[in-house]
XYZ file of C-alpha atoms in Angstrom:
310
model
C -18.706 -32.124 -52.531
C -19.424 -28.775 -53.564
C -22.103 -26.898 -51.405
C -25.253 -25.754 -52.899
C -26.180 -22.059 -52.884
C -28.945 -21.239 -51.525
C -32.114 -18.838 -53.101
C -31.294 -15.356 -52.119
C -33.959 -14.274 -48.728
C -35.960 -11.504 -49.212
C -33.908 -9.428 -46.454
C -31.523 -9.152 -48.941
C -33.277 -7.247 -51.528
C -34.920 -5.781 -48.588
C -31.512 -4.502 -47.117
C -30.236 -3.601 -50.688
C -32.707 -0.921 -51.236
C -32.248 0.267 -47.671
C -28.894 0.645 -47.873
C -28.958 2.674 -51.255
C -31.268 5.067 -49.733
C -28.922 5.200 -47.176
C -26.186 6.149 -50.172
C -28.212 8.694 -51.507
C -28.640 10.568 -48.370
C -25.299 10.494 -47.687
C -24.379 11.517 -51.024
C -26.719 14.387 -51.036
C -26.024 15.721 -47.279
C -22.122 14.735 -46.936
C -19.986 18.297 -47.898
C -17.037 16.149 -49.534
C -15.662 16.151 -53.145
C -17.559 14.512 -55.320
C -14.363 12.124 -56.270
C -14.605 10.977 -52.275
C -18.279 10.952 -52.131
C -18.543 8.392 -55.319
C -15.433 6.878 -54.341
C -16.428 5.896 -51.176
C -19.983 5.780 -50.832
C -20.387 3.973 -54.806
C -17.110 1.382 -53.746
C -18.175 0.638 -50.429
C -22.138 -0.309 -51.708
C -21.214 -2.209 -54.417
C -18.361 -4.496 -52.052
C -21.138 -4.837 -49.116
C -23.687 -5.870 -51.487
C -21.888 -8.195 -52.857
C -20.509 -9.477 -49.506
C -23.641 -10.158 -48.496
C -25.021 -11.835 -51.211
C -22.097 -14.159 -51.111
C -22.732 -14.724 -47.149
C -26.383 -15.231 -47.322
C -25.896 -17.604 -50.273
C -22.934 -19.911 -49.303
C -22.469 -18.822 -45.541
C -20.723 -22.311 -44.592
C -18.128 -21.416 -47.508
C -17.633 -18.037 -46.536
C -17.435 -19.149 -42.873
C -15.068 -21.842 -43.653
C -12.690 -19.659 -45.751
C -12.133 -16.847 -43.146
C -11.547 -20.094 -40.947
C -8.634 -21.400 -42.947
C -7.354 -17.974 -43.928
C -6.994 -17.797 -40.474
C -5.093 -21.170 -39.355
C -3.032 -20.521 -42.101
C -1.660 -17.129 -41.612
C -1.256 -18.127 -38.516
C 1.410 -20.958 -39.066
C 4.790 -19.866 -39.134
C 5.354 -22.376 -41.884
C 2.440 -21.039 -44.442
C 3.406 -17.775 -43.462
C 7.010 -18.456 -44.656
C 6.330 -19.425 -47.563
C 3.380 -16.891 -49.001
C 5.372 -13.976 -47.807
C 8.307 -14.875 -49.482
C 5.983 -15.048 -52.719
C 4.786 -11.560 -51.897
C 8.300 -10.168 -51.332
C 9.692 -9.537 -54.801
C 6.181 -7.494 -56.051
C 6.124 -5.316 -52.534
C 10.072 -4.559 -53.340
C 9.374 -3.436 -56.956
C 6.198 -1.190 -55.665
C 8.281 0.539 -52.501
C 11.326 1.240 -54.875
C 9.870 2.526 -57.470
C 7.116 4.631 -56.036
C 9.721 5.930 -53.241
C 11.932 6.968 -56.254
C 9.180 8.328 -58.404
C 7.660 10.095 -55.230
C 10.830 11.279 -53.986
C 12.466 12.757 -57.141
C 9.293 15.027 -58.342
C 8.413 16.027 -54.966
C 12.423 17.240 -54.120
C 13.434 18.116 -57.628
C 10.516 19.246 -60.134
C 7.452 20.067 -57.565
C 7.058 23.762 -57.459
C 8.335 25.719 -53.941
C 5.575 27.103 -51.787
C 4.650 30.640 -52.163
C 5.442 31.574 -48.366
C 8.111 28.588 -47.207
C 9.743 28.553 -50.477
C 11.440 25.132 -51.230
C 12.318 24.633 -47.487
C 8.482 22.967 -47.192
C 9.978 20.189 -49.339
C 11.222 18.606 -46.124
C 7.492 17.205 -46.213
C 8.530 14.408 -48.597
C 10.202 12.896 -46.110
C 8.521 14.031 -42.932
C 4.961 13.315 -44.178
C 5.387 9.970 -44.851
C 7.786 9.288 -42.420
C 5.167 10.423 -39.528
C 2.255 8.653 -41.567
C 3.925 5.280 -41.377
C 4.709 5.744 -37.621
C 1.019 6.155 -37.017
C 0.224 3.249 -39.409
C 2.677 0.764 -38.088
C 1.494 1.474 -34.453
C -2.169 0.850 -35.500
C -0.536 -2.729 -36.963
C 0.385 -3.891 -33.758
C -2.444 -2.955 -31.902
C -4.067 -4.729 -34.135
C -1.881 -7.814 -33.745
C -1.339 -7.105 -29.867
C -5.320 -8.317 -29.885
C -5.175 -11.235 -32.060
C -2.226 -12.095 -29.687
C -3.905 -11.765 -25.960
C -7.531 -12.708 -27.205
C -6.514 -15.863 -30.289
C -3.010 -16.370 -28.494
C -1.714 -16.434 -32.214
C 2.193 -16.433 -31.809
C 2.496 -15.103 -35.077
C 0.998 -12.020 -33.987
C 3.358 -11.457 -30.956
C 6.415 -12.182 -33.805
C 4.707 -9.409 -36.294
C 4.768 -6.693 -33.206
C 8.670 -7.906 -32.792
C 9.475 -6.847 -35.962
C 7.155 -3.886 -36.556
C 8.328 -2.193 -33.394
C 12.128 -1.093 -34.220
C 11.050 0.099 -37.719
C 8.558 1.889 -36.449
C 10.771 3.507 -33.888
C 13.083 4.522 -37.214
C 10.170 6.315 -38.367
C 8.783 7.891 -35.980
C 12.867 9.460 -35.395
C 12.741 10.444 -38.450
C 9.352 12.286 -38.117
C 10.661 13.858 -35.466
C 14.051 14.759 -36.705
C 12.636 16.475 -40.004
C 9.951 17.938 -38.277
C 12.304 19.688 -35.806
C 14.995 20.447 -39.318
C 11.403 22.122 -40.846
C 10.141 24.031 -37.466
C 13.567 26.400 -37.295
C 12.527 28.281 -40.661
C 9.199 27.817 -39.878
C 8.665 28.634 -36.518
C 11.713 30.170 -35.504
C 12.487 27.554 -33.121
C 13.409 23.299 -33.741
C 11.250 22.236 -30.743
C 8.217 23.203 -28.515
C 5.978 21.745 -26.153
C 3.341 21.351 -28.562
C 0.270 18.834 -28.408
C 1.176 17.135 -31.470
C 4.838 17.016 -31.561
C 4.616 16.126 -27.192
C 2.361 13.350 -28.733
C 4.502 12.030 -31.264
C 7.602 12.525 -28.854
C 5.074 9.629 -26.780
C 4.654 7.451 -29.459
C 7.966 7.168 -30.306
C 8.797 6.313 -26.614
C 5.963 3.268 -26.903
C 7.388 1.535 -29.434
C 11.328 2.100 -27.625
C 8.967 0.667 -24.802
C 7.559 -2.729 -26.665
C 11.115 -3.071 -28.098
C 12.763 -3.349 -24.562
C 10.257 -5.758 -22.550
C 10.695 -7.961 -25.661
C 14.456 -7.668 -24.915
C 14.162 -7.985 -20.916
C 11.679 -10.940 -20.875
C 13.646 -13.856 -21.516
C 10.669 -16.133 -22.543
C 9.584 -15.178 -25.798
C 6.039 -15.760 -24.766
C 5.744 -14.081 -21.954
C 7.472 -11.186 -23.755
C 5.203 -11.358 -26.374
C 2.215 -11.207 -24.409
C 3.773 -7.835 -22.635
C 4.529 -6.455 -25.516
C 0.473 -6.907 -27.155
C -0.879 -5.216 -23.642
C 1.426 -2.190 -24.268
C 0.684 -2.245 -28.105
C -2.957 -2.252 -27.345
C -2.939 0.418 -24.887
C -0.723 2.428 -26.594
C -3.090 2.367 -29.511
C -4.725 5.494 -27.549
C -1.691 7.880 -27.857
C -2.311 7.162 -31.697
C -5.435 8.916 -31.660
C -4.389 11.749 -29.844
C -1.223 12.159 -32.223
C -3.611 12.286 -35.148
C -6.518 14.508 -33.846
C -4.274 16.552 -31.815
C -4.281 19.748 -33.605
C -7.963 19.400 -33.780
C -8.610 19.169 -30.288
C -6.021 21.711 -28.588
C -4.364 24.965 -29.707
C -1.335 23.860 -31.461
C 1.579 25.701 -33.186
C 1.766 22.696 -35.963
C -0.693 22.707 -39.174
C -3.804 20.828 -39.326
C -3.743 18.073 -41.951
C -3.566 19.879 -45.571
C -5.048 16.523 -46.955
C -8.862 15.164 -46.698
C -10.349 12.513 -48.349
C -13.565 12.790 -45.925
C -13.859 16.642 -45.261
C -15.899 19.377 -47.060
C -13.107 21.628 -48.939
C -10.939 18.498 -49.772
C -6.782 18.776 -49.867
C -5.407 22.008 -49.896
C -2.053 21.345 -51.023
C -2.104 21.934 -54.974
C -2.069 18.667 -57.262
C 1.318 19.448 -58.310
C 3.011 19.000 -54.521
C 0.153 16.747 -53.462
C 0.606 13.653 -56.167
C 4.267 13.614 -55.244
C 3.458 13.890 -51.882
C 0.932 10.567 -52.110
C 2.987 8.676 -53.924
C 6.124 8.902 -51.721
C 3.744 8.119 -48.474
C 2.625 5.037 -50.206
C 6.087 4.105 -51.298
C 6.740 4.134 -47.723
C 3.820 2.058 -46.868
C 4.919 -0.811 -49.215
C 8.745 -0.225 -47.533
C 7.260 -0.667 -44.192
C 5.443 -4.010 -45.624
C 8.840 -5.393 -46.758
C 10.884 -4.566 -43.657
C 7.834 -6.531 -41.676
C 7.807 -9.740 -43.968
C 12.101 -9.922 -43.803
C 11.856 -9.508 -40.165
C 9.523 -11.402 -39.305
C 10.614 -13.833 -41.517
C 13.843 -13.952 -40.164
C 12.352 -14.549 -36.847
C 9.946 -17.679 -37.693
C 13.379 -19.176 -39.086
C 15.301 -18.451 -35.353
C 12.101 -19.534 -33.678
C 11.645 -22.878 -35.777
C 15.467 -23.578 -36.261
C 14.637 -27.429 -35.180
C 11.758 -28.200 -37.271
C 12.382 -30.197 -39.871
C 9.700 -28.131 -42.713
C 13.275 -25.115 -41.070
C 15.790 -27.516 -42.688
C 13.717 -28.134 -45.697
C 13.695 -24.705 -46.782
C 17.324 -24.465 -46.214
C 18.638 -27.048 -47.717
């Protein structure tokens, strides 16, 4: 039986024109671009407004949703099976906006008037480092669900984030060091954010070997969550690094939030996006397969296993 909704409170209208005066003193005293400032502040209104009036309306439906969302995603079984239905789009969108991103920025983006075309290296590197810091923030994330919900799908989604992560992060690393000898005259120093990232890559060689040295899978999945949790910390320091200490590498040339926007010009910086999103989607489909793969070896004797192999 379908639930009435319910007449929308006062507080809500209440809390609507609150929160648009909110807007409009953000809008006026925030030193952003206006794309960000509309972006943001107009996008994130309009979704919390209606957010809310869907929660104060139906709350048991809203309640009840997140509730089976939840359950769901949380069986290996449903999780088999809606993943695999994702797979084929998240392969189409990595492929082609890796190509896309990949050919302009290395072939057709102009060269930088002081590096030259050796700054090109930041096709790779960029999004290589991006998605290091991304898929570390993922299983922190998931390391929580795991030790507070005990969700065992979570502990399986830090399994197979962590080596892919690793790749990245190498890779970051590697290309950073390839770009630093023209750059800085030297492939490494002791410097706060490449010391930092040199950490993070060590954390996730870390959650991949106490899932390999714990022989029960729960136990090592419950290690593995404490250290992605903790380790969430090093994340911040790899990303405000260069804020916070005198260091030899760049600050970020791209802002969505800060008062003179991205300084890289449009022509290197749409390449640049697309190729860090391309690798966003790649790190979604090397997730799903893995941890795919690993629901199957975990559930090899149910029978819902030999149904879908059959």
């Amino acid at each position: 039986m379908t639930q009435a909704a319910r007449p929308v409170p006062g507080h809500f209208y209440l809390s609507s024109v609150l929160g648009l005066v909110l807007v409009a003193v953000l809008y006026a005293t925030w030193q952003a671009p206006l794309a960000s400032r509309v972006a943001w502040l107009g996008g994130g209104y309009v979704l919390g407004v209606l957010f809310y009036l869907g929660a104060v309306r139906r709350p048991d439906w809203y309640w009840q949703t997140l509730v089976r969302w939840y359950h769901q995603l949380g069986s290996p079984r449903y999780f088999y099976r809606i993943s695999g239905q994702w797979l084929p789009y998240l392969v189409v969108l990595s492929a082609g906006m890796l190509m896309v991103g990949m050919v302009w920025g290395l072939a057709f983006a102009p060269p930088h008037h002081e590096q030259g075309n050796s700054y090109r290296i930041i096709y790779l590197h960029v999004p290589a480092a991006s998605g290091a810091l991304m898929g570390y923030s993922a299983m922190s994330l998931a390391g929580l669900v795991a030790l507070v919900w005990r969700m065992k799908m979570a502990e399986i989604v830090i399994k197979a984030i962590a080596p892919f992560g690793a790749v990245l992060a190498a890779v970051a690393l590697i290309s950073g060091a390839i770009w630093g000898r023209p750059t800085w005259g030297t492939y490494w120093i002791w410097d706060a954010r490449l010391t930092s990232m040199l950490i993070l890559f060590f954390m996730y060689l870390g959650v991949i070997a106490l899932q390999n040295a714990i022989s029960d899978p729960r136990q090592a999945g419950r290690a593995a969550s404490l250290l992605s949790v903790v380790g969430l910390i090093n994340v911040i320091i790899v990303r405000y690094s260069v804020d916070w200490w005198n260091s030899l590498h760049q600050g970020s040339s791209m802002s969505m939030f800060g008062a003179g926007g991205s300084s890289i010009h449009p022509s290197m910086l749409a390449p640049l996006l697309i190729s860090m999103f391309g690798t966003y989607f790649l790190f979604a489909v090397t997730v799903l397969i893995r941890t795919r793969t690993e629901v199957l070896w975990r559930e090899r004797r149910s029978a819902w296993v030999k149904e879908e192999l059959s």
